[in-house]
PDB file of C-alpha atoms in Angstrom:
ATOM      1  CA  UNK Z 435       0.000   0.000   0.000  1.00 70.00           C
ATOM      2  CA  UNK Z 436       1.238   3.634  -0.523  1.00 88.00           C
ATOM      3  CA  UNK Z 437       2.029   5.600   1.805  1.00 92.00           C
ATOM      4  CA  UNK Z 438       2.025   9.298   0.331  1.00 95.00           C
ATOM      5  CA  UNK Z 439       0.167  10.815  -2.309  1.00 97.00           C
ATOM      6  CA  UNK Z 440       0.930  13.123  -5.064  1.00 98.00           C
ATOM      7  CA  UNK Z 441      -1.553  15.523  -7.251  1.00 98.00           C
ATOM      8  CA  UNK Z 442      -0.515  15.878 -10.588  1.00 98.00           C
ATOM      9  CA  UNK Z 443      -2.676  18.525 -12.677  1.00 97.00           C
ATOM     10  CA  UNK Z 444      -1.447  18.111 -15.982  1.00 94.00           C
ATOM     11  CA  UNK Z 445      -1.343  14.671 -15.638  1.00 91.00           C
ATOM     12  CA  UNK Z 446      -3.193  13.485 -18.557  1.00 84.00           C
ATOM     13  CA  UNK Z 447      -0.715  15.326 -21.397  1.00 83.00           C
ATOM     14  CA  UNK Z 448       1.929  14.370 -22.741  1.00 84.00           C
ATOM     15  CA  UNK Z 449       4.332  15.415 -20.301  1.00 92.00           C
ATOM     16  CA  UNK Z 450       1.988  13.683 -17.738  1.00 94.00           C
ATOM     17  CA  UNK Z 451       1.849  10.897 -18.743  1.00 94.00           C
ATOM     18  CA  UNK Z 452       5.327   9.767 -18.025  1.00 95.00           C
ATOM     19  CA  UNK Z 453       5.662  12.219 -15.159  1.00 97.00           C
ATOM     20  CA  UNK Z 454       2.443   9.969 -13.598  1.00 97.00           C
ATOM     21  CA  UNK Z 455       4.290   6.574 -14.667  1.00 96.00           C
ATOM     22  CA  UNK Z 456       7.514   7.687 -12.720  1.00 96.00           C
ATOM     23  CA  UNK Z 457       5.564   8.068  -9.428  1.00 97.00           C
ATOM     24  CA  UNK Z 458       3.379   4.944  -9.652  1.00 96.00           C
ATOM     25  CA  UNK Z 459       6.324   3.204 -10.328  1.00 95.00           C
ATOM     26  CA  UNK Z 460       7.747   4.553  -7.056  1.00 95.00           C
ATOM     27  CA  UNK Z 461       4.808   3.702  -5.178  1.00 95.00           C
ATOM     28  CA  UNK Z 462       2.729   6.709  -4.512  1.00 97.00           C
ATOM     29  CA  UNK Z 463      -0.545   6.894  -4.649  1.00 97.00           C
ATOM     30  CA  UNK Z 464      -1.478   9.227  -7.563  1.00 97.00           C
ATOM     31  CA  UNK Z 465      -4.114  11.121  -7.907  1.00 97.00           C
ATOM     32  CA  UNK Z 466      -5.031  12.661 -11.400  1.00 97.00           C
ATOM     33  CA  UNK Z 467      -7.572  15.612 -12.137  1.00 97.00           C
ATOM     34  CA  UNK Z 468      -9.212  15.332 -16.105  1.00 95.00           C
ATOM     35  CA  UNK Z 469     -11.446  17.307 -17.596  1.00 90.00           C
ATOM     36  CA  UNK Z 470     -15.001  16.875 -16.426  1.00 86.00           C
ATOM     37  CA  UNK Z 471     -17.569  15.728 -19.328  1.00 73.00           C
ATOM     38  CA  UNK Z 472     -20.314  17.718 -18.251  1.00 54.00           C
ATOM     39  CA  UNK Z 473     -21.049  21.009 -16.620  1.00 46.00           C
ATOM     40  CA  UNK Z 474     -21.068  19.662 -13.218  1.00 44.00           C
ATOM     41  CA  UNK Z 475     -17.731  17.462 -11.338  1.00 42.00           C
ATOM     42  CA  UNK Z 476     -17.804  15.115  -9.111  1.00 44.00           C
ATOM     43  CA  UNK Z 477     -14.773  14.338  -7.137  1.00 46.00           C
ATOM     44  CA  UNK Z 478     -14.659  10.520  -7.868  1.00 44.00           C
ATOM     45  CA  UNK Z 479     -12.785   7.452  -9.675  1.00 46.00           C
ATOM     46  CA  UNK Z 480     -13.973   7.361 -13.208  1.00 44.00           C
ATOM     47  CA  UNK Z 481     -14.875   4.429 -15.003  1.00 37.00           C
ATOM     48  CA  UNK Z 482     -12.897   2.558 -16.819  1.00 36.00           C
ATOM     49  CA  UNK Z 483      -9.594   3.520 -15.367  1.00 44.00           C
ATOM     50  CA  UNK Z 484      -9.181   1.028 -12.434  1.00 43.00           C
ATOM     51  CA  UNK Z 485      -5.877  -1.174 -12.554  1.00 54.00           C
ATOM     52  CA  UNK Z 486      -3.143   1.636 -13.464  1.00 76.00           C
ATOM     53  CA  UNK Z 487      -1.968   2.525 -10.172  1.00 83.00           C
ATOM     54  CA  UNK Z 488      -4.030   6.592 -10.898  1.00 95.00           C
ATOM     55  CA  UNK Z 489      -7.258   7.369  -9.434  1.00 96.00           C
ATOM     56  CA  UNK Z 490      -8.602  10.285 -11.757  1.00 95.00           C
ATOM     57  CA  UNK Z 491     -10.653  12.612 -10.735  1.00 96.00           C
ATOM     58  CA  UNK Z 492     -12.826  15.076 -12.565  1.00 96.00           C
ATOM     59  CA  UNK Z 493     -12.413  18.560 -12.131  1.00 97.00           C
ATOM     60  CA  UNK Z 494     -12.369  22.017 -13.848  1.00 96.00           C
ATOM     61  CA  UNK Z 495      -8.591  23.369 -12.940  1.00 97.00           C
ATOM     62  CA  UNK Z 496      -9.973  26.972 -13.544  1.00 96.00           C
ATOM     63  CA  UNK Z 497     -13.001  26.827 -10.823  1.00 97.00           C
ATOM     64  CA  UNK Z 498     -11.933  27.020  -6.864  1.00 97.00           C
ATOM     65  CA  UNK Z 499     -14.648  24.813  -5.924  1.00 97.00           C
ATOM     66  CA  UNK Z 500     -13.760  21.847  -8.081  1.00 97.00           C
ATOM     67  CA  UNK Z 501     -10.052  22.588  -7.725  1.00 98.00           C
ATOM     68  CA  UNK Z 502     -10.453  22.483  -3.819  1.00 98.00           C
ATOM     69  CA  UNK Z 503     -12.982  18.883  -3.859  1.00 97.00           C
ATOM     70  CA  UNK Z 504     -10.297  17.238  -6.299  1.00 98.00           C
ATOM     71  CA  UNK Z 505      -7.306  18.189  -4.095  1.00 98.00           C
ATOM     72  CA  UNK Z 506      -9.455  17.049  -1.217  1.00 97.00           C
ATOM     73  CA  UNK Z 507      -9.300  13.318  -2.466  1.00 97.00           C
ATOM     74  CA  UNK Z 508      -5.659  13.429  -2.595  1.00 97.00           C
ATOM     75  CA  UNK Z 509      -5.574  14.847   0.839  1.00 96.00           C
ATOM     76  CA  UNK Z 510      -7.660  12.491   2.357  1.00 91.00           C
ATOM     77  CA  UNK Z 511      -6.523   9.033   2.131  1.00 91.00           C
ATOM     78  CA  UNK Z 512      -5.689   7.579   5.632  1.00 88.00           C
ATOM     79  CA  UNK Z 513      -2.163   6.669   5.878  1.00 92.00           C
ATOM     80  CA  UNK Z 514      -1.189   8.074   2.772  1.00 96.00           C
ATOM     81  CA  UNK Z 515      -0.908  11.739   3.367  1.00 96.00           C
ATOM     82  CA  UNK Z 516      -0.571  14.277   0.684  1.00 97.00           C
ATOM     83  CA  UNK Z 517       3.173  15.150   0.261  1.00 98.00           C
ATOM     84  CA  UNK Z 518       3.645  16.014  -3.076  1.00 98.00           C
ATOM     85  CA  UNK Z 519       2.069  18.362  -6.075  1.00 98.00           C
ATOM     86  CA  UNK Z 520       2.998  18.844  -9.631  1.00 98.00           C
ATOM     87  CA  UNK Z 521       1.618  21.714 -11.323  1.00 98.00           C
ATOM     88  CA  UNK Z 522       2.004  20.786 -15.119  1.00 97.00           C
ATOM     89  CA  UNK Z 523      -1.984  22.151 -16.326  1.00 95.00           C
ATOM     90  CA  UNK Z 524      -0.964  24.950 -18.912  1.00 93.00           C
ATOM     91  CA  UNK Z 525      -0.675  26.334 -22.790  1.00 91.00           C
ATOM     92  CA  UNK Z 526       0.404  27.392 -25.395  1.00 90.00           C
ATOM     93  CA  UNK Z 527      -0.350  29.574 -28.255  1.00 89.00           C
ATOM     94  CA  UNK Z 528       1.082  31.741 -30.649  1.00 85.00           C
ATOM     95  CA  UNK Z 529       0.894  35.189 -31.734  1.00 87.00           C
ATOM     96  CA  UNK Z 530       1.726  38.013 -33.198  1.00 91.00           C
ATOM     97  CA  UNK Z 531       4.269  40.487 -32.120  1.00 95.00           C
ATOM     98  CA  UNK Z 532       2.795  42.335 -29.083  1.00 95.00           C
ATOM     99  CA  UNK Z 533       1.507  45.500 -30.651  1.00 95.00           C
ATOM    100  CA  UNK Z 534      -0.773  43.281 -32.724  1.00 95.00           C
ATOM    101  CA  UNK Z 535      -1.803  40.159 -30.282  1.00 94.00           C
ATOM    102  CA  UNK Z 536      -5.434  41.387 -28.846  1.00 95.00           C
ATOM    103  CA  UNK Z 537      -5.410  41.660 -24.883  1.00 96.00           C
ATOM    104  CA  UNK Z 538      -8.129  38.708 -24.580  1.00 96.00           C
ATOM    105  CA  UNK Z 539      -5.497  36.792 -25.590  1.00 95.00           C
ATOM    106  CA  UNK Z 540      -2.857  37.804 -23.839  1.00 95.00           C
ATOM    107  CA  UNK Z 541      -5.393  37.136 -20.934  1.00 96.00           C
ATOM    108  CA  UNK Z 542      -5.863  33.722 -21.857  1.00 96.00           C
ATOM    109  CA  UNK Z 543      -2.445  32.720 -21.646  1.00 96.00           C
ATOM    110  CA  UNK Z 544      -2.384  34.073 -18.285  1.00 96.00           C
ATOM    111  CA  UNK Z 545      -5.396  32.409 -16.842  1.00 97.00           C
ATOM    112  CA  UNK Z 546      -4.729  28.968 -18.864  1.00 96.00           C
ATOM    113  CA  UNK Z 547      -0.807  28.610 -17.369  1.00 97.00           C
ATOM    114  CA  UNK Z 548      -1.109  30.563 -13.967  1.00 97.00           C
ATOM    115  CA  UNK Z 549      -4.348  30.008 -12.335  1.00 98.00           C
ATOM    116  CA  UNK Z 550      -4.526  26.209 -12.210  1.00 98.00           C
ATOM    117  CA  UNK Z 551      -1.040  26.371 -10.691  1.00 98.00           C
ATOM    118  CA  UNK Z 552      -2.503  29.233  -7.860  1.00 98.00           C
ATOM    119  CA  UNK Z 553      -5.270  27.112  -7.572  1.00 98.00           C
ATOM    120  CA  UNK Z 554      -3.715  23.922  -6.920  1.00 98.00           C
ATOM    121  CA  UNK Z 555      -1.361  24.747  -4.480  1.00 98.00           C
ATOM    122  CA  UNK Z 556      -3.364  27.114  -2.823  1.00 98.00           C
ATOM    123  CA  UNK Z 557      -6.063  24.341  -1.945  1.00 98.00           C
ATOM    124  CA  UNK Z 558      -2.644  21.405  -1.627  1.00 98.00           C
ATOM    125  CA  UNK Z 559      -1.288  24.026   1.251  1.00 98.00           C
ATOM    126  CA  UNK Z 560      -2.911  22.931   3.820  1.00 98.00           C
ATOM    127  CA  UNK Z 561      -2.650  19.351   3.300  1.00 98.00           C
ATOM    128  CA  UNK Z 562       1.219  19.447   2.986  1.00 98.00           C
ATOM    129  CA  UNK Z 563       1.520  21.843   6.251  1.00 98.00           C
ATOM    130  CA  UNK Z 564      -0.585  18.910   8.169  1.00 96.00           C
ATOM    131  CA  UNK Z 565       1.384  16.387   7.244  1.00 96.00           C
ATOM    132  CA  UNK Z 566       4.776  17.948   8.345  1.00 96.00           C
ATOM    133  CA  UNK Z 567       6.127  19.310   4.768  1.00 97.00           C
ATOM    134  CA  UNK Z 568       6.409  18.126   1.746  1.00 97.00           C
ATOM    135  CA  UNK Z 569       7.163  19.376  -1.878  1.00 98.00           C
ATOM    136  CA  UNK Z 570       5.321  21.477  -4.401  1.00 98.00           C
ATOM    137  CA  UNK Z 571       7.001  21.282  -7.719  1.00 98.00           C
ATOM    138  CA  UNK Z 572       5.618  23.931 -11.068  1.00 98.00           C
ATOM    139  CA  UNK Z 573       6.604  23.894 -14.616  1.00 97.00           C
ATOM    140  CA  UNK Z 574       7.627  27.135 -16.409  1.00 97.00           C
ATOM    141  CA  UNK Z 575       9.625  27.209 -19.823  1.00 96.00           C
ATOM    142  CA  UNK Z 576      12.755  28.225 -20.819  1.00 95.00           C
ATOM    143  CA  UNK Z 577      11.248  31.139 -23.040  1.00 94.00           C
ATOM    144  CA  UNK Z 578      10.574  32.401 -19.128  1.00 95.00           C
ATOM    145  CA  UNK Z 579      14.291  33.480 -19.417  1.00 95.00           C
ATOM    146  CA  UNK Z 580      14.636  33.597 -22.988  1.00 95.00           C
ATOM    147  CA  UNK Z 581      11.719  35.153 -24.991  1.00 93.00           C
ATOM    148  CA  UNK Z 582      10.849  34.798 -28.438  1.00 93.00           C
ATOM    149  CA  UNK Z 583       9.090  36.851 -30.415  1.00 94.00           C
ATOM    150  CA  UNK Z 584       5.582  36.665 -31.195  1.00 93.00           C
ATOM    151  CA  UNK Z 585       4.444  34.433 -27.302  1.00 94.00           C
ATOM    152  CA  UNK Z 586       4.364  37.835 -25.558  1.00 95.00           C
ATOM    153  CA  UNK Z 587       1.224  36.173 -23.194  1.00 96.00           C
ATOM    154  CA  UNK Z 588       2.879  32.502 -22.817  1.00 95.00           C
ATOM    155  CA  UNK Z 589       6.593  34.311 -22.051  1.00 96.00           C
ATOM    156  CA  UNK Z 590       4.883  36.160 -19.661  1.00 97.00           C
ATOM    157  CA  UNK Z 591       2.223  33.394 -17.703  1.00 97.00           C
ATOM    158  CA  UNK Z 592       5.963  31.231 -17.614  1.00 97.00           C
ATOM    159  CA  UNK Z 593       7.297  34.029 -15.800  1.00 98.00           C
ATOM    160  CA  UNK Z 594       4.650  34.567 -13.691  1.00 98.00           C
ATOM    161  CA  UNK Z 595       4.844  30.759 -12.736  1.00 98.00           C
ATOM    162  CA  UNK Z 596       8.338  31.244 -12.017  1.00 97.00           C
ATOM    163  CA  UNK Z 597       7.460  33.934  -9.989  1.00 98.00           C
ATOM    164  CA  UNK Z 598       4.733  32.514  -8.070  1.00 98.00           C
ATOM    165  CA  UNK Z 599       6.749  29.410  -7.443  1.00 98.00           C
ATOM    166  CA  UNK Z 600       9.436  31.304  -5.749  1.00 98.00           C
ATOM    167  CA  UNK Z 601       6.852  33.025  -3.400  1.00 98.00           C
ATOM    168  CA  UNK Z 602       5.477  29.800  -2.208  1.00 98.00           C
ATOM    169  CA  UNK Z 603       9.090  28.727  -1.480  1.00 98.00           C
ATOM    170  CA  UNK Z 604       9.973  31.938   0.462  1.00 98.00           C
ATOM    171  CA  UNK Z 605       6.264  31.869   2.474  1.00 98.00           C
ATOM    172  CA  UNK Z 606       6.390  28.037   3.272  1.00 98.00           C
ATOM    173  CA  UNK Z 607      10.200  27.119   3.670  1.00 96.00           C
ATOM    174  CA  UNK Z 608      10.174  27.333   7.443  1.00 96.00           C
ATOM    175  CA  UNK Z 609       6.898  24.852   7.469  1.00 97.00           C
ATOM    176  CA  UNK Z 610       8.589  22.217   5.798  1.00 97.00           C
ATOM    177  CA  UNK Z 611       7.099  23.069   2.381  1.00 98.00           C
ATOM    178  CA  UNK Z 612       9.780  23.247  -0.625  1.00 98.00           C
ATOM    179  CA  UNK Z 613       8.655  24.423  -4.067  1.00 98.00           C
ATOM    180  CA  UNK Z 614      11.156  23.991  -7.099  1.00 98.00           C
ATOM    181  CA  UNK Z 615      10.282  25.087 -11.026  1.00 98.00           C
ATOM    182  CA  UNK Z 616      11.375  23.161 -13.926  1.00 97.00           C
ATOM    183  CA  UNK Z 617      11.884  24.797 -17.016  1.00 97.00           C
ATOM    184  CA  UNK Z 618      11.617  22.567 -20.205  1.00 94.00           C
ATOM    185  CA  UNK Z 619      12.742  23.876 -23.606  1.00 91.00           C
ATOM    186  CA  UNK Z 620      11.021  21.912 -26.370  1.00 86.00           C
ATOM    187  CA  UNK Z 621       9.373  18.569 -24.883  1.00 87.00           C
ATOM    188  CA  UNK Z 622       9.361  15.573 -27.356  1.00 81.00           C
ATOM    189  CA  UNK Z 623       5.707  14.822 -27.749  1.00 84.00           C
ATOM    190  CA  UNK Z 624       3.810  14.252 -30.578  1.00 82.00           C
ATOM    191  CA  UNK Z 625       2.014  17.424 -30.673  1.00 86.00           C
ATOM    192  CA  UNK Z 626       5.601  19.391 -30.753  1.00 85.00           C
ATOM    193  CA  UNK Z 627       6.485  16.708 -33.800  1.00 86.00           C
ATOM    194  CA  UNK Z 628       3.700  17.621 -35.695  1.00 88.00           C
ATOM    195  CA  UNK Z 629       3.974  20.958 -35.264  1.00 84.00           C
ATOM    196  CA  UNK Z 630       7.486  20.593 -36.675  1.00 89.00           C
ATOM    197  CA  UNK Z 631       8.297  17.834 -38.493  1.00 88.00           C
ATOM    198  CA  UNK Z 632      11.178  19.304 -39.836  1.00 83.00           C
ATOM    199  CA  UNK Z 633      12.990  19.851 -36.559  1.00 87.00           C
ATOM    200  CA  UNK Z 634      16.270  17.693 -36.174  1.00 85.00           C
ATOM    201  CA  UNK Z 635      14.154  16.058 -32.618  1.00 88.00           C
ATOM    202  CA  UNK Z 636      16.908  14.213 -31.331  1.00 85.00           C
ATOM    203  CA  UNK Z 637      18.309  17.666 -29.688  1.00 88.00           C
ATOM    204  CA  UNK Z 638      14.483  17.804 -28.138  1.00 87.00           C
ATOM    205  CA  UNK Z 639      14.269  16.273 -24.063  1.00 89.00           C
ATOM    206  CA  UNK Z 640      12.051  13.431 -23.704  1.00 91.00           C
ATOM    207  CA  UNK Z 641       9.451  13.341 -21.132  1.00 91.00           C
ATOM    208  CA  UNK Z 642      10.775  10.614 -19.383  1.00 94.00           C
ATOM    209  CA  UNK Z 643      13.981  12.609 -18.674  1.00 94.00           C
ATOM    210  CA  UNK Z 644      12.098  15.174 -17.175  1.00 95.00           C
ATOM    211  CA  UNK Z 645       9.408  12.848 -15.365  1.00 96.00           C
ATOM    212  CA  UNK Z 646      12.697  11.719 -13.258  1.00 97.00           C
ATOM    213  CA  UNK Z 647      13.725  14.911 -12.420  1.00 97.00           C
ATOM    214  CA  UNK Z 648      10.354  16.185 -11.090  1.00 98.00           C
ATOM    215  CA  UNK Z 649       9.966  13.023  -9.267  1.00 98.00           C
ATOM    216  CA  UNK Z 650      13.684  13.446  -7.920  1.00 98.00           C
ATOM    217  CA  UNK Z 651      12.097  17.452  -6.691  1.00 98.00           C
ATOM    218  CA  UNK Z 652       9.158  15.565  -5.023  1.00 97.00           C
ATOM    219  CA  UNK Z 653      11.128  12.881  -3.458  1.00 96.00           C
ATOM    220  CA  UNK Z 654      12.687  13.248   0.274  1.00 95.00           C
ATOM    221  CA  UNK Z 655      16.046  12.959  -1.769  1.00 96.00           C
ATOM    222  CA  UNK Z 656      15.722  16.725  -2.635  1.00 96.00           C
ATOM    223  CA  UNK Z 657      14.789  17.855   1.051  1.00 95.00           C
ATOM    224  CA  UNK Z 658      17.396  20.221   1.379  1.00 96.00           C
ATOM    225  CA  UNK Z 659      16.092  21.952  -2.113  1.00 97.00           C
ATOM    226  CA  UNK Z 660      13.592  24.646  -2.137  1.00 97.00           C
ATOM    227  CA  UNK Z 661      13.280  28.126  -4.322  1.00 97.00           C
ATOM    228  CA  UNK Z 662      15.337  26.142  -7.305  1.00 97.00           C
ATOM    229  CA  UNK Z 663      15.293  26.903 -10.700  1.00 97.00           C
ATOM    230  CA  UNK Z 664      16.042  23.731 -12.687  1.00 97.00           C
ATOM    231  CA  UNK Z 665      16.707  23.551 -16.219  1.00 96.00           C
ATOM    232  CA  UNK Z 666      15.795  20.582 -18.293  1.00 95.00           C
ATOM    233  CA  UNK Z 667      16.487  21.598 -21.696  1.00 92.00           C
ATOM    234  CA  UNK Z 668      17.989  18.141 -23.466  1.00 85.00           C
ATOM    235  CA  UNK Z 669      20.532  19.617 -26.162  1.00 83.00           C
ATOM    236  CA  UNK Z 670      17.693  21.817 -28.110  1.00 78.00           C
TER     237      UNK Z 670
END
């Protein structure tokens, strides 16, 4: 039986889905938020996903209410605490130079990569300070450091994560709480090869390589780690 749980929003993508193999494969219980079908979520195993070692719950990563009753299932399994979150819910999309991208969508970007990652931990907080510490872990991008034109909206949610994630760090560090941001440059999935086909993708990082290195920032291995910035660029 596990005995500590981790969150993972994010978890159904295709970063997630190695980044949720690593931890069932280390024996946590994992706990998975999708996309609810209909207007209304209910905090519960969905069918047809039993046997994997994830218990998914549905939930709308942009509403506080079904953010907080999603995070409350991972919290509340007796004698497997919550210990761990893994903000990976976010998006991308492309634009125009900034005098020409319309402010609705540099809103979007905002609310789509920043606001399931406030809402997340926010509600995970409490959990990890009852059960004596434990490690929230958020994904940025490298364009968070290095901008490119024409993403003025994602450049600037990325930062914003970074940002945030270095808050929680300096607020919680004292509890017990670490929070550490990984920042991915171009993520070999099969969106980013169709996107690109032309790309030479063997200078791309594969999930997997980045699945061990959030587990690693999750793990009691990384205790004496909080407020980090970690690069996980591959050779792109």
């Amino acid at each position: 039986m596990a005995d500590r749980t981790v969150f993972i929003s994010g978890g159904a993508g295709g970063l997630g889905g190695a980044v949720t193999a690593a931890f069932v494969s280390s024996g946590w219980r994992v706990v998975v938020p999708v996309r609810p079908a209909g207007r209304a979520a209910e905090p519960a195993a969905l069918p047809g996903e039993a046997g994997d070692g994830v218990l998914r719950v549905a939930a709308d990563l942009t509403d506080p209410e079904q953010v907080a009753a999603a995070v409350k299932v991972a919290g509340g399994a007796a004698g497997a605490p919550l210990r761990a979150v893994v903000n990976l819910a976010g998006g991308y999309a492309a634009g125009g130079l900034v005098h020409e991208t319309p402010v609705a969508d540099f809103e979007q970007m905002i609310f789509r990569n920043l606001r399931p990652t406030y809402l997340v931990t926010r509600s995970a907080l409490p959990y990890l300070l009852e059960a004596g510490g434990g490690s929230v872990v958020c994904v940025s991008s490298r364009a968070a450091l290095a901008p490119f034109p024409g993403a003025a909206g994602y450049v600037t949610a990325k930062a914003a994560v970074l940002a945030f994630a270095s808050a929680v760090a300096a607020e919680y560090r004292q509890s017990g709480v670490r929070c550490n941001t990984v920042l991915p440059s171009i993520i070999d999935t099969p969106a980013n090869r169709a996107a690109q086909p032309s790309a030479d993708h063997s200078r791309w990082v594969a999930p997997a390589e980045i699945a061990g290195v959030i587990r690693f920032l999750a793990s009691d291995e990384s205790a004496p780690t909080s407020g980090a910035t970690v690069p996980v660029y591959g050779r792109a």
